[in-house]
Coordinates of C-alpha atoms and ligand atoms in Angstrom, one line a residue:
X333 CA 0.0 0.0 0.0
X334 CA 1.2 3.3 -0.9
X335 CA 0.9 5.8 1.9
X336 CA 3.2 9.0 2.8
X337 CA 5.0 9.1 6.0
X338 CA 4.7 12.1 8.4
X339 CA 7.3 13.0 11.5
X340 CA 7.1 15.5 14.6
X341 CA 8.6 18.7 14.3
X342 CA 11.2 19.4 17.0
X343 CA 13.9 22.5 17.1
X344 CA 12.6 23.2 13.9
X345 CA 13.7 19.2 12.2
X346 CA 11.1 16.8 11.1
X347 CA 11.8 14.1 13.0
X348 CA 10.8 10.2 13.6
X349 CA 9.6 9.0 17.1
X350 CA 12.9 7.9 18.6
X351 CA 11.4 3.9 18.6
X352 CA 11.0 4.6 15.2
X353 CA 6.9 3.2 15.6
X354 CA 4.1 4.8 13.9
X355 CA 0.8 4.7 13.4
X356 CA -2.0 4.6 10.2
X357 CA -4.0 7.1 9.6
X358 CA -7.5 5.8 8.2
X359 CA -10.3 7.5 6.3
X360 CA -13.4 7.2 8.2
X361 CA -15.4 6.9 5.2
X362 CA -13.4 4.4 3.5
X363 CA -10.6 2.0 5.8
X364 CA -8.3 1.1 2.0
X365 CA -7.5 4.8 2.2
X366 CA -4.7 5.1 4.4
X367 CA -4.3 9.4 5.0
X368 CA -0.4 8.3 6.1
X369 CA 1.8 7.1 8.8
X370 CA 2.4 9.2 12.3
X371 CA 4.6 8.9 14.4
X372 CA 4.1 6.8 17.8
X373 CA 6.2 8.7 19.9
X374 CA 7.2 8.8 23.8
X375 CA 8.4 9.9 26.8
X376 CA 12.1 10.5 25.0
X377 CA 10.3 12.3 21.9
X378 CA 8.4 14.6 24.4
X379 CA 11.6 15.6 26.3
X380 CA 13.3 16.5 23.2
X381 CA 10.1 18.7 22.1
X382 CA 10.2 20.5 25.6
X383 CA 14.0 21.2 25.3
X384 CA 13.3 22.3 22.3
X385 CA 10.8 24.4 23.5
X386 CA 12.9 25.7 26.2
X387 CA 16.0 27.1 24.3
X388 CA 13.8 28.6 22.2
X389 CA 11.6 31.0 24.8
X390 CA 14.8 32.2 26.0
X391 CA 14.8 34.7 22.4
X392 CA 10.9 34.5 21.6
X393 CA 9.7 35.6 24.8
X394 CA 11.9 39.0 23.9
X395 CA 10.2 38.6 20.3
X396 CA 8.6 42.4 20.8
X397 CA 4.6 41.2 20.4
X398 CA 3.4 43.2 17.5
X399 CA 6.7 41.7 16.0
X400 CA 5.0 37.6 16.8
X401 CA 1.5 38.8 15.5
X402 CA 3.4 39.6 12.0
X403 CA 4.1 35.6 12.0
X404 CA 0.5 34.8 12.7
X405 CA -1.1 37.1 10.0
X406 CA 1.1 35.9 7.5
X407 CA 0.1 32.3 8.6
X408 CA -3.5 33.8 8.0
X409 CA -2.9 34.9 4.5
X410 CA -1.8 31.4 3.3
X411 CA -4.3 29.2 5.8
X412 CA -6.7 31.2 3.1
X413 CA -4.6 30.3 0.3
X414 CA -4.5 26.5 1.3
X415 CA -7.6 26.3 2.1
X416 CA -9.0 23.8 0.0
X417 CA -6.7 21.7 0.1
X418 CA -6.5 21.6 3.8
X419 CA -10.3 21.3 4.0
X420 CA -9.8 18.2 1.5
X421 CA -7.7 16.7 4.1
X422 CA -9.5 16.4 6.9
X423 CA -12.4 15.0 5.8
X424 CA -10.4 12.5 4.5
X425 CA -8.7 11.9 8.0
X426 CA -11.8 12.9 10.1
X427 CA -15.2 12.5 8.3
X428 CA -17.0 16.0 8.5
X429 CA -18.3 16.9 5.0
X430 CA -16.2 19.6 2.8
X431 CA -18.3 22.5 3.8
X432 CA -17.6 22.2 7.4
X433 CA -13.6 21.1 7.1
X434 CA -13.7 24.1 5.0
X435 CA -15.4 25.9 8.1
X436 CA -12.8 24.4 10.3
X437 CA -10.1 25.8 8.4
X438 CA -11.7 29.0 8.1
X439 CA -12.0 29.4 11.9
X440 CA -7.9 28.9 11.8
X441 CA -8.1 31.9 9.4
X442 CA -10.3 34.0 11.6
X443 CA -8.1 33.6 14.6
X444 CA -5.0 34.2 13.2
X445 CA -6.2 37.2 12.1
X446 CA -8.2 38.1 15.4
X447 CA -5.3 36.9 17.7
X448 CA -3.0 38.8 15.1
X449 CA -4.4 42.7 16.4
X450 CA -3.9 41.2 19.9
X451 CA -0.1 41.5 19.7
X452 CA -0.8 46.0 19.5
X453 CA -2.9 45.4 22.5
X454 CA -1.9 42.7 25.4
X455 CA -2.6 45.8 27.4
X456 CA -1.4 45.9 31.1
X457 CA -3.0 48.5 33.8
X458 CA -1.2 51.5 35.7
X459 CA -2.7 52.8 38.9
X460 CA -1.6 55.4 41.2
X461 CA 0.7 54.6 44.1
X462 CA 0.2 55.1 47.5
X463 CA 3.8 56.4 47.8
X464 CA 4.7 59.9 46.4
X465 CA 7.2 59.7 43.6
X466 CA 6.4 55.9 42.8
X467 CA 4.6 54.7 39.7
X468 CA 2.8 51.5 39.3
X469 CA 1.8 48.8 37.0
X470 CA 0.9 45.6 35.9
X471 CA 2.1 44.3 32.7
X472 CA 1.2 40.1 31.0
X473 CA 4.0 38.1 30.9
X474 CA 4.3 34.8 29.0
X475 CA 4.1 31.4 31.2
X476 CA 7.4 30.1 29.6
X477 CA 6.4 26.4 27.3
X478 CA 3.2 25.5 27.5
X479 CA 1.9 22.0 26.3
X480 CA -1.4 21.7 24.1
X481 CA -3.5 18.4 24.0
X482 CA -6.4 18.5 21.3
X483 CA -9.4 16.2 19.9
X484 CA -10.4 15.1 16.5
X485 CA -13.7 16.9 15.8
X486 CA -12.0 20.2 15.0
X487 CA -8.5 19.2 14.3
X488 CA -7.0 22.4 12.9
X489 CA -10.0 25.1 14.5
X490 CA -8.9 24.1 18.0
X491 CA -5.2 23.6 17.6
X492 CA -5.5 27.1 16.5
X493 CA -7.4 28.1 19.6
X494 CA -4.7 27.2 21.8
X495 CA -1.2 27.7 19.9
X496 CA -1.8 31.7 18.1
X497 CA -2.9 33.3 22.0
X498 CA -0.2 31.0 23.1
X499 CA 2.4 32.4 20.9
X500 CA 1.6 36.0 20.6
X501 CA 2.0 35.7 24.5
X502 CA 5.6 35.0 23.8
X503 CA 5.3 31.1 25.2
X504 CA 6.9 28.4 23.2
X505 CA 4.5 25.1 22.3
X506 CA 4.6 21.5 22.4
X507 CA 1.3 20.6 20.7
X508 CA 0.0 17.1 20.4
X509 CA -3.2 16.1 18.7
X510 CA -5.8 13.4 18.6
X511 CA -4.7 10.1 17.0
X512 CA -7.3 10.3 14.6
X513 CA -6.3 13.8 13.2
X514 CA -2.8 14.8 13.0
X515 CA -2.4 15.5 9.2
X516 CA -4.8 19.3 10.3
X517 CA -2.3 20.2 13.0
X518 CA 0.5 19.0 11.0
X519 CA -0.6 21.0 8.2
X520 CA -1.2 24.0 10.7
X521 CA 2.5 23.8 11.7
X522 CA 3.8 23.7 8.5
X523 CA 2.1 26.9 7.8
X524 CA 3.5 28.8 11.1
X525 CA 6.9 27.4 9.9
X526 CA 6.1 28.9 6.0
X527 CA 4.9 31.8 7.9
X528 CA 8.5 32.3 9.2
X529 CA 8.0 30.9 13.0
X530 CA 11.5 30.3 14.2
X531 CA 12.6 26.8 15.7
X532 CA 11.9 25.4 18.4
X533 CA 8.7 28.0 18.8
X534 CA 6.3 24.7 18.2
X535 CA 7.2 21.3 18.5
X536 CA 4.7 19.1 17.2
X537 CA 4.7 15.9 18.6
X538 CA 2.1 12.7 17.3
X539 CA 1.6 9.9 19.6
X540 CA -1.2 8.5 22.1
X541 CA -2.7 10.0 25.3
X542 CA -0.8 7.6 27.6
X543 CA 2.4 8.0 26.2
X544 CA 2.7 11.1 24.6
X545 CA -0.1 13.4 26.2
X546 CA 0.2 12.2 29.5
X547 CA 4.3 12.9 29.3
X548 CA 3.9 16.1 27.8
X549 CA 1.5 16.4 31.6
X550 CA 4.5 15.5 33.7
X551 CA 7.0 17.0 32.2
X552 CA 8.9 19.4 34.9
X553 CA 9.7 22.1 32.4
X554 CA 5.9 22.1 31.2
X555 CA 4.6 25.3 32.9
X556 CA 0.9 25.1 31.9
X557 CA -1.4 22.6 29.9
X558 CA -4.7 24.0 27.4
X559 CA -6.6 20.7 27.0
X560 CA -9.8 20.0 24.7
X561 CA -11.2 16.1 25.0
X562 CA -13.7 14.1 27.1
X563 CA -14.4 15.1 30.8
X564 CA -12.9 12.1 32.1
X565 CA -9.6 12.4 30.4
X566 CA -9.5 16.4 31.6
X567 CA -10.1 15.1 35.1
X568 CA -7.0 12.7 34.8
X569 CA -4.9 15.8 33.2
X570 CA -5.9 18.2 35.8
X571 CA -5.1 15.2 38.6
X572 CA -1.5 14.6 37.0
X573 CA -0.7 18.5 36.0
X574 CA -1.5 19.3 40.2
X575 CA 1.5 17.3 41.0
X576 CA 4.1 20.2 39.2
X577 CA 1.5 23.1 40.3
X578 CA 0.7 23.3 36.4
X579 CA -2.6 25.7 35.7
X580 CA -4.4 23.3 33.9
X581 CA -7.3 24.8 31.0
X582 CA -9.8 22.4 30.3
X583 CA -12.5 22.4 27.7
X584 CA -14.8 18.9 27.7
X585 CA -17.8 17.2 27.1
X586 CA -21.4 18.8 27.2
X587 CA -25.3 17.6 26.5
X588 CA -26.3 20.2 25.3
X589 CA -30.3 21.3 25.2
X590 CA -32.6 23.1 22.6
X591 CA -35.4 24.5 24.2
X592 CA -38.8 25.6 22.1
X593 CA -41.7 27.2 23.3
X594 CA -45.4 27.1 21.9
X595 CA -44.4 30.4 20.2
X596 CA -41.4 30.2 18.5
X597 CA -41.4 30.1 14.4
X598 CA -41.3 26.5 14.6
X599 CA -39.1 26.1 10.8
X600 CA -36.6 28.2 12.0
X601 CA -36.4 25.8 15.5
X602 CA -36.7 22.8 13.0
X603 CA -34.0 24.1 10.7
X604 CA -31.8 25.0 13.9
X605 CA -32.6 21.4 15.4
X606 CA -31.6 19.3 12.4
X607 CA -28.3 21.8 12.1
X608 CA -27.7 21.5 15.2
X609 CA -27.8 17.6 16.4
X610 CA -26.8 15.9 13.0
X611 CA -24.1 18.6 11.9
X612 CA -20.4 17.1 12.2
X613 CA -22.4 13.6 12.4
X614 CA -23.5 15.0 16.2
X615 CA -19.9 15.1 16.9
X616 CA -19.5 18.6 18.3
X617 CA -19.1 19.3 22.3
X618 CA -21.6 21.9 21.5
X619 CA -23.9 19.1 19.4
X620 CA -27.9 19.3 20.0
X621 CA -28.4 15.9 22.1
X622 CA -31.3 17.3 24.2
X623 CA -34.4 18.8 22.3
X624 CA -36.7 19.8 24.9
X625 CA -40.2 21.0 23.4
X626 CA -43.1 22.3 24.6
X627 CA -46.6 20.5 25.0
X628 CA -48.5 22.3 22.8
X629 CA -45.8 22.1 19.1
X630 CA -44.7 18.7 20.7
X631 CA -46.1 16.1 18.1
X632 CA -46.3 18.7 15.0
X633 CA -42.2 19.3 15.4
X634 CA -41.8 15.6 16.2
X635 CA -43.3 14.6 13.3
X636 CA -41.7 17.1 10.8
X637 CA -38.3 16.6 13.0
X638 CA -38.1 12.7 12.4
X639 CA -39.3 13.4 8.0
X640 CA -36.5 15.5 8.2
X641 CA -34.0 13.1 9.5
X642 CA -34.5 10.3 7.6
X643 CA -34.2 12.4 4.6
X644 CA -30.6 13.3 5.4
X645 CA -28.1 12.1 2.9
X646 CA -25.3 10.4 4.7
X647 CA -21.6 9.3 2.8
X648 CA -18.2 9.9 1.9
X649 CA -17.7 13.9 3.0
X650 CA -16.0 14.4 -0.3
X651 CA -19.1 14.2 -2.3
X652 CA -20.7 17.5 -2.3
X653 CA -24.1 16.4 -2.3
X654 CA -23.5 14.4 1.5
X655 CA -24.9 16.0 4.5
X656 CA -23.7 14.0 6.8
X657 CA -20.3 12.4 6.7
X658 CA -19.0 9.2 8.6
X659 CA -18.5 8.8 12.7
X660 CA -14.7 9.2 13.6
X661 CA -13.8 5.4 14.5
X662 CA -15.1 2.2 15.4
X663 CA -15.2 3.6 19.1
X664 CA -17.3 6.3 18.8
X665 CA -19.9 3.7 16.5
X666 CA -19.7 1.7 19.1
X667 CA -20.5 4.2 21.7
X668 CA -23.8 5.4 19.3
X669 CA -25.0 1.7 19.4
X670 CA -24.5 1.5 23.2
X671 CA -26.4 4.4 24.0
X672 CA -29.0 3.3 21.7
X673 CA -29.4 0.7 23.5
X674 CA -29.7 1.7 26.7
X675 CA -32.1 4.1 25.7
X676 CA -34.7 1.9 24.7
X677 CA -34.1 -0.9 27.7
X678 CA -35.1 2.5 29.9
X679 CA -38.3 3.1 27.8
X680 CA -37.2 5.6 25.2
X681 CA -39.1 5.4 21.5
X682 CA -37.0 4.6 18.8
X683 CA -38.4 7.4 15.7
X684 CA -35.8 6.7 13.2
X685 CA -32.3 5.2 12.6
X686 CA -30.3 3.5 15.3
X687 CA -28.9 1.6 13.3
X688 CA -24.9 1.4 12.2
X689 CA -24.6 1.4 7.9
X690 CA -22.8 -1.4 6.9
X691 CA -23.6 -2.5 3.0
X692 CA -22.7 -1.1 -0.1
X693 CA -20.9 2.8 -0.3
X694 CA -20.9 2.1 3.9
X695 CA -19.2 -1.0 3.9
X696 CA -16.0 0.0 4.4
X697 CA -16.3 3.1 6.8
X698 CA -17.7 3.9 10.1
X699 CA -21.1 5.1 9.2
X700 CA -24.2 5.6 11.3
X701 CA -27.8 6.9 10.8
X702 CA -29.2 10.3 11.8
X703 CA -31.1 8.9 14.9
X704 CA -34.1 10.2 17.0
X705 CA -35.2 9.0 20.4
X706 CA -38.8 10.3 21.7
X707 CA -40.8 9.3 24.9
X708 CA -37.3 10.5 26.7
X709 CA -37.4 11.8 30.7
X710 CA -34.7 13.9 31.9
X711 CA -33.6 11.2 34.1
X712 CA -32.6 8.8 31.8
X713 CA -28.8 8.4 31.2
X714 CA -29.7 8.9 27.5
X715 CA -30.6 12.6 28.4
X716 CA -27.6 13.0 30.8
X717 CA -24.6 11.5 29.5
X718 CA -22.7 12.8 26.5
X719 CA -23.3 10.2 23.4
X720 CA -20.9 12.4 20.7
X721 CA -22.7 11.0 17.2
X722 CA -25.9 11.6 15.5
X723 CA -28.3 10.4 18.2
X724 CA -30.7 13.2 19.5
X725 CA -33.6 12.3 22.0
X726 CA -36.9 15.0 22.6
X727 CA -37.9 15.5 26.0
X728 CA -41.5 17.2 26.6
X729 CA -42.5 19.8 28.9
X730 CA -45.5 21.7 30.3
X731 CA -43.7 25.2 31.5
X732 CA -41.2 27.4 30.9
X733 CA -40.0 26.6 34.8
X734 CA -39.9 23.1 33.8
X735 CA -38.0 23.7 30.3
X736 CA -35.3 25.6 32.5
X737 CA -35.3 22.9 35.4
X738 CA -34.8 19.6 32.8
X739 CA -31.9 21.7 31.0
X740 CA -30.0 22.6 34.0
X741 CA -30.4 19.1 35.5
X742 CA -27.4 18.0 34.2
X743 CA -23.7 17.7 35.2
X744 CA -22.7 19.2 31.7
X745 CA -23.1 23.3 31.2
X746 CA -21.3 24.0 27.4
X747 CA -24.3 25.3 25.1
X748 CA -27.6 26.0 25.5
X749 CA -30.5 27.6 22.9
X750 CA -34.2 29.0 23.4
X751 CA -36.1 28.9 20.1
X752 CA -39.6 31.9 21.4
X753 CA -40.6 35.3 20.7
X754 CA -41.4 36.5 23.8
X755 CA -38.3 38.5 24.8
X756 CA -39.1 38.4 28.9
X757 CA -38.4 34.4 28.7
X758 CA -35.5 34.7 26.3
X759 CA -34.1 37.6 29.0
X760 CA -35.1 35.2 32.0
X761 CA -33.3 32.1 29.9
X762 CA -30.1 34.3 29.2
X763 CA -30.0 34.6 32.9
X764 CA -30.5 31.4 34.1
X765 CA -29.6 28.7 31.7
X766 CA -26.3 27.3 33.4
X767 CA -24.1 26.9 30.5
X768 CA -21.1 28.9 29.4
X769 CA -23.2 29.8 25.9
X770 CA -26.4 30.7 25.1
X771 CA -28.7 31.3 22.3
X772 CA -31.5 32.6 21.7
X773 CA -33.6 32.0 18.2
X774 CA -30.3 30.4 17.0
X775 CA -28.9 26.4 17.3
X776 CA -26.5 25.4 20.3
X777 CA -23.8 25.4 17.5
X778 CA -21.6 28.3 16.0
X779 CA -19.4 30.4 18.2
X780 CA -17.1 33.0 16.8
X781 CA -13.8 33.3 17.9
X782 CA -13.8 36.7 19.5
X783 CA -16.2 35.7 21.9
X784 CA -15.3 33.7 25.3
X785 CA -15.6 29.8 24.4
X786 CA -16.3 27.4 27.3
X787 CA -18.1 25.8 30.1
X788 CA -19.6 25.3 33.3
X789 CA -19.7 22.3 35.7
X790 CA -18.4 19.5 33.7
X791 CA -17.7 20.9 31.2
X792 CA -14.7 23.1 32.1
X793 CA -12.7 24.3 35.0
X794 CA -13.2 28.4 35.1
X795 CA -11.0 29.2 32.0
X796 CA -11.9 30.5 28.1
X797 CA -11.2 30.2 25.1
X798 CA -11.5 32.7 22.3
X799 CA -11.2 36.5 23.9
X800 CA -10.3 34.7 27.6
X801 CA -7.1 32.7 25.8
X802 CA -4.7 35.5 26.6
X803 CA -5.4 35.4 30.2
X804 CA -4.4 31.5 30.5
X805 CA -1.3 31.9 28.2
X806 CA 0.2 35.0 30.2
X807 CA 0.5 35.9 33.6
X808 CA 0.6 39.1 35.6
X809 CA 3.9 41.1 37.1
X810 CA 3.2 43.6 39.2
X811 CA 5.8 46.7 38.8
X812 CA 6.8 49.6 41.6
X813 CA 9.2 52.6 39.9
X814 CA 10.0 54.3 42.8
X815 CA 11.4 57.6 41.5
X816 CA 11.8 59.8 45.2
X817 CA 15.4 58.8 45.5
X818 CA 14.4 58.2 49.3
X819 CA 13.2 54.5 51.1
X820 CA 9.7 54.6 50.9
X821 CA 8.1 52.3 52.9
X822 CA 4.6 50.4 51.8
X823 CA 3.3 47.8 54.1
X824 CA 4.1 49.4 57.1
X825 CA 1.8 51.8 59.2
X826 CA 2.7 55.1 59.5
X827 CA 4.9 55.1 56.2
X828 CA 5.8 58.3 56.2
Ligands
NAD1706 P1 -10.3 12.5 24.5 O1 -10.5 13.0 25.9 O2 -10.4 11.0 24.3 O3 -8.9 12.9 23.9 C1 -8.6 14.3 23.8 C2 -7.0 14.4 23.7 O4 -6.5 13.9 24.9 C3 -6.4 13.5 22.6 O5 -5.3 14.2 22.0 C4 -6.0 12.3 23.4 O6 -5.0 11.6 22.7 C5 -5.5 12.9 24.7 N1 -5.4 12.0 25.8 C6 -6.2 10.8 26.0 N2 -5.8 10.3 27.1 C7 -4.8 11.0 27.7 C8 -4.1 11.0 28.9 N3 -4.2 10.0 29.7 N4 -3.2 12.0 29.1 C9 -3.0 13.0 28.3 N5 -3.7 13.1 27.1 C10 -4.6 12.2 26.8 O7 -11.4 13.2 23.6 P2 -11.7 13.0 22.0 O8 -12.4 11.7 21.9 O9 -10.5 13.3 21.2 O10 -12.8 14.2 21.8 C11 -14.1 14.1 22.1 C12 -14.4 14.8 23.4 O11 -13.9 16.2 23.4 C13 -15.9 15.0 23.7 O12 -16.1 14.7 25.1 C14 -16.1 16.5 23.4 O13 -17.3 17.0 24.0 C15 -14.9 17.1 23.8 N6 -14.7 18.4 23.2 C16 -14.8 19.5 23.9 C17 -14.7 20.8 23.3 C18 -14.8 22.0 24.2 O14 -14.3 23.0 23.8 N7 -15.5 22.0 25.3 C19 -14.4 20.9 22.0 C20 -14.3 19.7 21.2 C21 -14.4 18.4 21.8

């Protein structure tokens, strides 16, 4: 089989894991197409990548910022010239039809150039001093090498999250993405090095969890770690990043709930719905898996809801005509089936699909059906536990109250939406919805980059993405010129 071999980029070589093991990249759509070969690196390759890392802080961090930003815009420019191609890629590593791989790249684009104005701003505070003759500020500094841990659902959108705030910070980067994905983050490198980022800056290094992620966790020398994944891998980061005092940002799971009134326009709720739970095959942390509808549209939305499903064309992402593309791995099949399953032993109502695709154009990929579960109570694990594939279940209600109650009855807070027109609930909803997003009239997916990206409760641990990167990739000094020529003594009663 003819395949290309990729390596990790450390101090600025393109490197082999030391054991010299890799790993295949599949196509989820179709197993005979092999993307390439990763590397399966370790302990050793991760210490490289943070030596690396450190030798080259020592001259970035004194990079002047608006100087940094320069590298990211230009990476901007030809993200939007590779575009395509890029796009082409990852749906042939990760599923997601060409429109949104194209909207994954895109995003890339949008921070580069958003993150890019950041490096005129990074703006500090003064304030007055107690002290006569003493001035007083507080300017960011950067946190020194940093290690990024991604997923596979937006393989170059989220890399991109983490390493352009991290860089225009001044902090050097070991990044290391999903397994399933590495040809987006790999092709997102090689454009920061096009772009003119020196070596050493980011060290890209392919491997597994356990034995990559988990030493790029331990690593002494690692002085913070942004991760995006599952909430039960974040917890195990978090537990192993406490033992070196790392700050630790985590972005995980969510189950996530459409709410619609009597009085909402019920296509635009339908159009959002179907957008929103089958859209990246349902394999977004921000992914519709809750649809919580009142009494009175219940049956007529349920009805036009499941029509619209089943008419969904699912295949190869390539083909321009699919809507929705193939499930990441056998795993996360697997995972669909299970909760399927467990569904209907608690009393749920299969409406349509369910069912993995296994003949014909399916036969060799990891496809399943758009799937709707009705007849669902908010105490079933099917409405509580993150499922992350194409499998939505409707919850009924009476009340607003009620609407509110079932969606905050979770241990998840990522996205929420209210589909009404009656401004005084959509005001009340804004307030009291416990998730880190909201929307109103619009679908649980589609946040902009400028905007604070994260969760509550389960979901994350205080930190943002988007406009709240900066404050995770730098930290404060405080500064005291004291310009008297005299002792002047703070902290102290009396001080004069
Ligand atoms: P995952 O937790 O399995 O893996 C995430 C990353 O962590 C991967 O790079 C993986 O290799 C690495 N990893 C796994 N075990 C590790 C360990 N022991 N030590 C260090 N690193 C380890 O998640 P996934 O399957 O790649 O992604 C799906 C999950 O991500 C879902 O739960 C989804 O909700 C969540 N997600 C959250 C957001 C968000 O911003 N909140 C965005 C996208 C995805």
């Amino acid at each position: 089989m003819n395949y290309p071999t990729f390596q990790n980029l450390i101090g600025g070589q393109w490197l082999p894991a030391a054991e010299g093991k890799t790993t295949l990249n599949l196509n989820p759509a179709d197993h005979s197409d092999v993307v390439g070969a990763f590397p399966s690196s370790h302990g050793g390759d991760v210490a490289l990548a943070v030596a690396a890392a450190k030798k080259a802080f020592a001259t970035w961090r004194l990079v002047p910022a608006p100087k940094r930003a320069e590298v990211l815009l230009r990476a901007g420019i030809l993200l939007q010239s590779r575009k395509e191609q890029y796009a082409r890629d990852m749906t042939r590593e990760m599923g997601k039809v060409l429109a949104e791989t194209r909207g994954d790249v895109q995003e890339a684009i949008d921070e580069a150039f958003y993150v890019a104005g950041e490096g005129r701003r990074l703006f500090g505070q003064t304030t007055p001093s107690e002290l006569q003759n003493k001035f007083a500020m507080s300017v960011r500094m950067p946190v020194g090498v940093v290690g990024l841990i991604t997923p596979w659902n937006f393989p170059m959108a989220i890399p991109s999250w983490k390493l352009f705030p991290a860089l225009v910070s001044g902090n050097t980067c070991v990044i290391k993405p999903a397994t399933d994905t590495p040809l987006s983050t790999y092709n997102l490198v090689q454009t920061l090095v096009d772009a003119g980022l020196p070596p050493g800056v980011v060290n890209l290094v392919c491997g597994s969890g356990a034995a990559t992620g988990m030493a790029i966790v331990e690593h002494p020398d690692v002085r913070a770690i942004s991760f995006t994944g599952s909430s039960q891998v974040g917890s195990l980061v978090a537990q192993h990043a406490a033992a070196t005092f790392k700050p630790v940002s985590l972005e995980m799971g969510g189950k996530n709930a459409q709410i619609v009134l009597d009085d909402a326009n019920l296509e635009l709720a339908l159009d959002g719905a179907l957008w929103g739970s089958f859209g990246t095959t349902g394999q977004r942390c921000t992914a519709t898996s809750r649809i919580l509808l009142q009494k009175g549209i219940a049956d007529k939305f349920t009805a036009e809801f499941v029509a619209r499903a089943k008419k969904l064309t699912i295949g190869n992402g390539l083909d321009e005509a699919v809507e929705v593309g193939p499930q990441v791995n056998e795993g996360q099949v697997e995972t669909s089936e299970k909760y399927v399953a467990i569904a209907l032993a608690e009393g749920a109502k299969l409406l349509c699909g369910g069912h993995r695709l296994t003949e014909g154009a399916y036969a060799h990929g990891t496809f399943f059906e758009p799937t709707v579960l009705g007849a669902v109570t908010s105490s079933m694990r099917i409405a509580r536990e993150e499922v992350f594939g194409p499998v939505v279940c409707l919850i009924e209600f009476d009340t607003f109250e009620q609407a509110i109650e079932i969606a905050n009855s979770i241990d998840y807070g990522l996205s929420t939406a209210l589909y009404t027109k009656d401004v005084n609930r959509a005001f009340t909803a804004m307030r009291d919805l416990e998730s880190g997003i909201t929307y109103i009239n619009a679908p649980t997916i589609g946040a902009e980059v400028h905007l604070p990206f994260g969760g509550v409760k389960r979901t994350g641990n205080g930190h943002r993405e988007g406009n709240g990167a900066i404050d995770f990739f730098t930290t404060w000094k405080a500064v005291y010129v004291d310009y008297s020529d005299k002792l002047q003594r703070a902290q102290i009663d009396n001080a004069e």
